Amino acid sequence: MTRFTKIFVMLLVAVLAACTTEQGHYNAVDPDGWLYADTIVFTPDFGELKDSVPQLVRTLAVGIRHTNAYEYSNIWIELTTQQPDTLMRDTFNIRLADDFGHWFGTGIGVGYQQVDTLMRDIWLMPGSPILLRHIMRADTLAGIEQAGIVIQ
């Protein structure tokens, strides 16, 4: 391979990597705590696509932003998405700390953010909401500041 070909291939890979589209959005949680009944709603924007055209998503991740006031090492969440032919609801356990209480997330000061990929290669309907709620045994979770989704 010539030097020019190698440089061209490296530039092409860099350009293609930069072309990945990623959407992320976080919603604030009530400062008094995230109630069991509070569902956070996200509506992804896929541009000019019609509402009836499903969009392939490579990954769907959930992000949790919390403080040291969060009392648990994990959080169970329920995620609901509209698939082309059905409503899909699933539960996920997101680990936020190890067995010794050290937070996995990154952050500055007392704030941490943990992002966990939950689904790969799924279809989402443009304009259809993605619903997120916690399903912990406690009715109200203190220390959760924001919850969000990242679609890539």
PDB file of C-alpha atoms in Angstrom:
ATOM      1  CA  MET A   1       0.000   0.000   0.000  1.00  0.00           C
ATOM      2  CA  THR A   2       1.363   3.388  -0.897  1.00  0.00           C
ATOM      3  CA  ARG A   3       1.691   6.152   1.627  1.00  0.00           C
ATOM      4  CA  PHE A   4      -1.028   8.164  -0.152  1.00  0.00           C
ATOM      5  CA  THR A   5      -3.445   5.198   0.032  1.00  0.00           C
ATOM      6  CA  LYS A   6      -2.808   4.741   3.751  1.00  0.00           C
ATOM      7  CA  ILE A   7      -3.457   8.414   4.449  1.00  0.00           C
ATOM      8  CA  PHE A   8      -6.609   8.340   2.315  1.00  0.00           C
ATOM      9  CA  VAL A   9      -7.944   5.274   4.152  1.00  0.00           C
ATOM     10  CA  MET A  10      -7.235   6.862   7.559  1.00  0.00           C
ATOM     11  CA  LEU A  11      -9.014  10.086   6.540  1.00  0.00           C
ATOM     12  CA  LEU A  12     -11.976   8.118   5.185  1.00  0.00           C
ATOM     13  CA  VAL A  13     -12.308   6.177   8.462  1.00  0.00           C
ATOM     14  CA  ALA A  14     -12.142   9.433  10.453  1.00  0.00           C
ATOM     15  CA  VAL A  15     -14.834  11.058   8.296  1.00  0.00           C
ATOM     16  CA  LEU A  16     -17.135   8.038   8.548  1.00  0.00           C
ATOM     17  CA  ALA A  17     -16.679   7.901  12.323  1.00  0.00           C
ATOM     18  CA  ALA A  18     -17.629  11.562  12.570  1.00  0.00           C
ATOM     19  CA  CYS A  19     -20.822  10.929  10.588  1.00  0.00           C
ATOM     20  CA  THR A  20     -22.481   8.856  13.290  1.00  0.00           C
ATOM     21  CA  THR A  21     -25.573  10.561  14.589  1.00  0.00           C
ATOM     22  CA  GLU A  22     -26.154  10.553  18.281  1.00  0.00           C
ATOM     23  CA  GLN A  23     -29.059  12.040  20.147  1.00  0.00           C
ATOM     24  CA  GLY A  24     -29.041  12.487  23.865  1.00  0.00           C
ATOM     25  CA  HIS A  25     -31.449  14.192  26.145  1.00  0.00           C
ATOM     26  CA  TYR A  26     -31.733  14.379  29.927  1.00  0.00           C
ATOM     27  CA  ASN A  27     -34.772  15.405  31.938  1.00  0.00           C
ATOM     28  CA  ALA A  28     -34.551  16.817  35.430  1.00  0.00           C
ATOM     29  CA  VAL A  29     -36.048  14.812  38.273  1.00  0.00           C
ATOM     30  CA  ASP A  30     -38.041  16.522  41.021  1.00  0.00           C
ATOM     31  CA  PRO A  31     -35.564  17.801  43.663  1.00  0.00           C
ATOM     32  CA  ASP A  32     -37.766  16.228  46.348  1.00  0.00           C
ATOM     33  CA  GLY A  33     -37.155  12.791  44.801  1.00  0.00           C
ATOM     34  CA  TRP A  34     -38.100  10.627  41.848  1.00  0.00           C
ATOM     35  CA  LEU A  35     -41.533   9.215  42.607  1.00  0.00           C
ATOM     36  CA  TYR A  36     -42.387   5.673  41.531  1.00  0.00           C
ATOM     37  CA  ALA A  37     -45.345   7.016  39.550  1.00  0.00           C
ATOM     38  CA  ASP A  38     -43.300   9.684  37.694  1.00  0.00           C
ATOM     39  CA  THR A  39     -42.612   8.565  34.134  1.00  0.00           C
ATOM     40  CA  ILE A  40     -40.052  10.524  32.136  1.00  0.00           C
ATOM     41  CA  VAL A  41     -40.989  10.874  28.465  1.00  0.00           C
ATOM     42  CA  PHE A  42     -38.496  11.307  25.607  1.00  0.00           C
ATOM     43  CA  THR A  43     -39.468  11.797  21.966  1.00  0.00           C
ATOM     44  CA  PRO A  44     -36.531  11.239  19.610  1.00  0.00           C
ATOM     45  CA  ASP A  45     -36.258  13.435  16.538  1.00  0.00           C
ATOM     46  CA  PHE A  46     -35.192  11.579  13.404  1.00  0.00           C
ATOM     47  CA  GLY A  47     -35.405  14.612  11.119  1.00  0.00           C
ATOM     48  CA  GLU A  48     -37.692  14.680   8.114  1.00  0.00           C
ATOM     49  CA  LEU A  49     -38.823  11.041   8.311  1.00  0.00           C
ATOM     50  CA  LYS A  50     -42.532  10.368   8.269  1.00  0.00           C
ATOM     51  CA  ASP A  51     -44.113   9.038  11.470  1.00  0.00           C
ATOM     52  CA  SER A  52     -44.817   5.669   9.848  1.00  0.00           C
ATOM     53  CA  VAL A  53     -41.200   4.929   8.853  1.00  0.00           C
ATOM     54  CA  PRO A  54     -39.262   2.989  11.519  1.00  0.00           C
ATOM     55  CA  GLN A  55     -35.668   4.041  12.168  1.00  0.00           C
ATOM     56  CA  LEU A  56     -32.914   1.518  12.932  1.00  0.00           C
ATOM     57  CA  VAL A  57     -31.007   2.518  16.051  1.00  0.00           C
ATOM     58  CA  ARG A  58     -27.640   0.962  16.731  1.00  0.00           C
ATOM     59  CA  THR A  59     -27.759   1.484  20.490  1.00  0.00           C
ATOM     60  CA  LEU A  60     -30.125   2.878  23.059  1.00  0.00           C
ATOM     61  CA  ALA A  61     -28.536   3.796  26.377  1.00  0.00           C
ATOM     62  CA  VAL A  62     -29.902   5.232  29.600  1.00  0.00           C
ATOM     63  CA  GLY A  63     -27.992   7.745  31.672  1.00  0.00           C
ATOM     64  CA  ILE A  64     -28.518   8.446  35.365  1.00  0.00           C
ATOM     65  CA  ARG A  65     -27.093  11.545  37.039  1.00  0.00           C
ATOM     66  CA  HIS A  66     -27.039  11.267  40.833  1.00  0.00           C
ATOM     67  CA  THR A  67     -25.370  12.550  43.981  1.00  0.00           C
ATOM     68  CA  ASN A  68     -23.924  10.906  47.077  1.00  0.00           C
ATOM     69  CA  ALA A  69     -27.406  11.199  48.581  1.00  0.00           C
ATOM     70  CA  TYR A  70     -28.550   8.236  46.481  1.00  0.00           C
ATOM     71  CA  GLU A  71     -28.865   5.364  48.961  1.00  0.00           C
ATOM     72  CA  TYR A  72     -28.551   2.338  46.686  1.00  0.00           C
ATOM     73  CA  SER A  73     -25.834   0.726  44.564  1.00  0.00           C
ATOM     74  CA  ASN A  74     -28.169   0.179  41.619  1.00  0.00           C
ATOM     75  CA  ILE A  75     -31.413   1.334  40.075  1.00  0.00           C
ATOM     76  CA  TRP A  76     -34.068  -0.801  38.413  1.00  0.00           C
ATOM     77  CA  ILE A  77     -35.773   0.970  35.554  1.00  0.00           C
ATOM     78  CA  GLU A  78     -38.574   0.165  33.153  1.00  0.00           C
ATOM     79  CA  LEU A  79     -38.143   1.264  29.551  1.00  0.00           C
ATOM     80  CA  THR A  80     -41.059   1.329  27.120  1.00  0.00           C
ATOM     81  CA  THR A  81     -40.612   1.801  23.364  1.00  0.00           C
ATOM     82  CA  GLN A  82     -42.968   1.657  20.403  1.00  0.00           C
ATOM     83  CA  GLN A  83     -41.720  -0.982  17.965  1.00  0.00           C
ATOM     84  CA  PRO A  84     -43.072  -1.143  14.390  1.00  0.00           C
ATOM     85  CA  ASP A  85     -45.708  -3.699  15.331  1.00  0.00           C
ATOM     86  CA  THR A  86     -45.948  -3.654  19.128  1.00  0.00           C
ATOM     87  CA  LEU A  87     -45.315  -1.802  22.355  1.00  0.00           C
ATOM     88  CA  MET A  88     -42.163  -3.177  24.018  1.00  0.00           C
ATOM     89  CA  ARG A  89     -41.630  -2.877  27.766  1.00  0.00           C
ATOM     90  CA  ASP A  90     -38.557  -4.227  29.528  1.00  0.00           C
ATOM     91  CA  THR A  91     -36.817  -3.862  32.871  1.00  0.00           C
ATOM     92  CA  PHE A  92     -33.123  -3.229  33.421  1.00  0.00           C
ATOM     93  CA  ASN A  93     -30.822  -3.155  36.419  1.00  0.00           C
ATOM     94  CA  ILE A  94     -28.238  -0.373  36.157  1.00  0.00           C
ATOM     95  CA  ARG A  95     -25.366  -0.755  38.599  1.00  0.00           C
ATOM     96  CA  LEU A  96     -24.182   2.576  39.980  1.00  0.00           C
ATOM     97  CA  ALA A  97     -21.653   1.414  42.603  1.00  0.00           C
ATOM     98  CA  ASP A  98     -19.485  -1.582  43.417  1.00  0.00           C
ATOM     99  CA  ASP A  99     -19.835  -3.778  46.510  1.00  0.00           C
ATOM    100  CA  PHE A 100     -17.683  -1.349  48.497  1.00  0.00           C
ATOM    101  CA  GLY A 101     -19.781   1.727  47.697  1.00  0.00           C
ATOM    102  CA  HIS A 102     -17.494   3.277  45.078  1.00  0.00           C
ATOM    103  CA  TRP A 103     -19.525   4.969  42.341  1.00  0.00           C
ATOM    104  CA  PHE A 104     -18.948   3.741  38.786  1.00  0.00           C
ATOM    105  CA  GLY A 105     -19.998   6.990  37.125  1.00  0.00           C
ATOM    106  CA  THR A 106     -17.881   9.959  36.251  1.00  0.00           C
ATOM    107  CA  GLY A 107     -18.338  13.428  37.627  1.00  0.00           C
ATOM    108  CA  ILE A 108     -17.049  16.397  39.534  1.00  0.00           C
ATOM    109  CA  GLY A 109     -17.680  16.924  43.235  1.00  0.00           C
ATOM    110  CA  VAL A 110     -20.686  15.028  44.542  1.00  0.00           C
ATOM    111  CA  GLY A 111     -22.364  14.550  41.142  1.00  0.00           C
ATOM    112  CA  TYR A 112     -21.976  11.359  39.108  1.00  0.00           C
ATOM    113  CA  GLN A 113     -23.200  10.185  35.727  1.00  0.00           C
ATOM    114  CA  GLN A 114     -23.522   6.544  34.733  1.00  0.00           C
ATOM    115  CA  VAL A 115     -24.551   5.594  31.183  1.00  0.00           C
ATOM    116  CA  ASP A 116     -25.492   2.004  30.410  1.00  0.00           C
ATOM    117  CA  THR A 117     -26.296   0.573  26.977  1.00  0.00           C
ATOM    118  CA  LEU A 118     -29.562  -1.325  27.242  1.00  0.00           C
ATOM    119  CA  MET A 119     -30.536  -2.258  23.682  1.00  0.00           C
ATOM    120  CA  ARG A 120     -28.696  -2.805  20.424  1.00  0.00           C
ATOM    121  CA  ASP A 121     -29.992  -2.848  16.853  1.00  0.00           C
ATOM    122  CA  ILE A 122     -33.590  -1.949  17.576  1.00  0.00           C
ATOM    123  CA  TRP A 123     -36.210  -0.153  15.494  1.00  0.00           C
ATOM    124  CA  LEU A 124     -37.838   2.999  16.842  1.00  0.00           C
ATOM    125  CA  MET A 125     -40.784   4.857  15.390  1.00  0.00           C
ATOM    126  CA  PRO A 126     -40.076   8.553  14.746  1.00  0.00           C
ATOM    127  CA  GLY A 127     -42.319  10.700  16.914  1.00  0.00           C
ATOM    128  CA  SER A 128     -43.133   7.807  19.250  1.00  0.00           C
ATOM    129  CA  PRO A 129     -42.223   8.475  22.869  1.00  0.00           C
ATOM    130  CA  ILE A 130     -39.734   6.474  24.892  1.00  0.00           C
ATOM    131  CA  LEU A 131     -40.935   6.106  28.479  1.00  0.00           C
ATOM    132  CA  LEU A 132     -38.584   5.704  31.439  1.00  0.00           C
ATOM    133  CA  ARG A 133     -39.474   5.177  35.093  1.00  0.00           C
ATOM    134  CA  HIS A 134     -37.824   3.632  38.113  1.00  0.00           C
ATOM    135  CA  ILE A 135     -39.270   0.448  39.570  1.00  0.00           C
ATOM    136  CA  MET A 136     -37.376   0.301  42.832  1.00  0.00           C
ATOM    137  CA  ARG A 137     -39.197  -0.939  45.938  1.00  0.00           C
ATOM    138  CA  ALA A 138     -38.911   2.520  47.476  1.00  0.00           C
ATOM    139  CA  ASP A 139     -41.662   4.923  46.420  1.00  0.00           C
ATOM    140  CA  THR A 140     -39.359   7.964  46.259  1.00  0.00           C
ATOM    141  CA  LEU A 141     -35.677   7.975  45.291  1.00  0.00           C
ATOM    142  CA  ALA A 142     -33.601  10.804  46.730  1.00  0.00           C
ATOM    143  CA  GLY A 143     -30.327  11.768  45.101  1.00  0.00           C
ATOM    144  CA  ILE A 144     -31.307  11.252  41.459  1.00  0.00           C
ATOM    145  CA  GLU A 145     -30.943  14.573  39.659  1.00  0.00           C
ATOM    146  CA  GLN A 146     -31.549  13.652  36.018  1.00  0.00           C
ATOM    147  CA  ALA A 147     -32.378  10.683  33.828  1.00  0.00           C
ATOM    148  CA  GLY A 148     -31.791  10.543  30.114  1.00  0.00           C
ATOM    149  CA  ILE A 149     -31.485   8.518  26.968  1.00  0.00           C
ATOM    150  CA  VAL A 150     -28.767   8.391  24.346  1.00  0.00           C
ATOM    151  CA  ILE A 151     -29.685   7.091  20.883  1.00  0.00           C
ATOM    152  CA  GLN A 152     -26.982   6.256  18.393  1.00  0.00           C
TER     153      GLN A 152
END
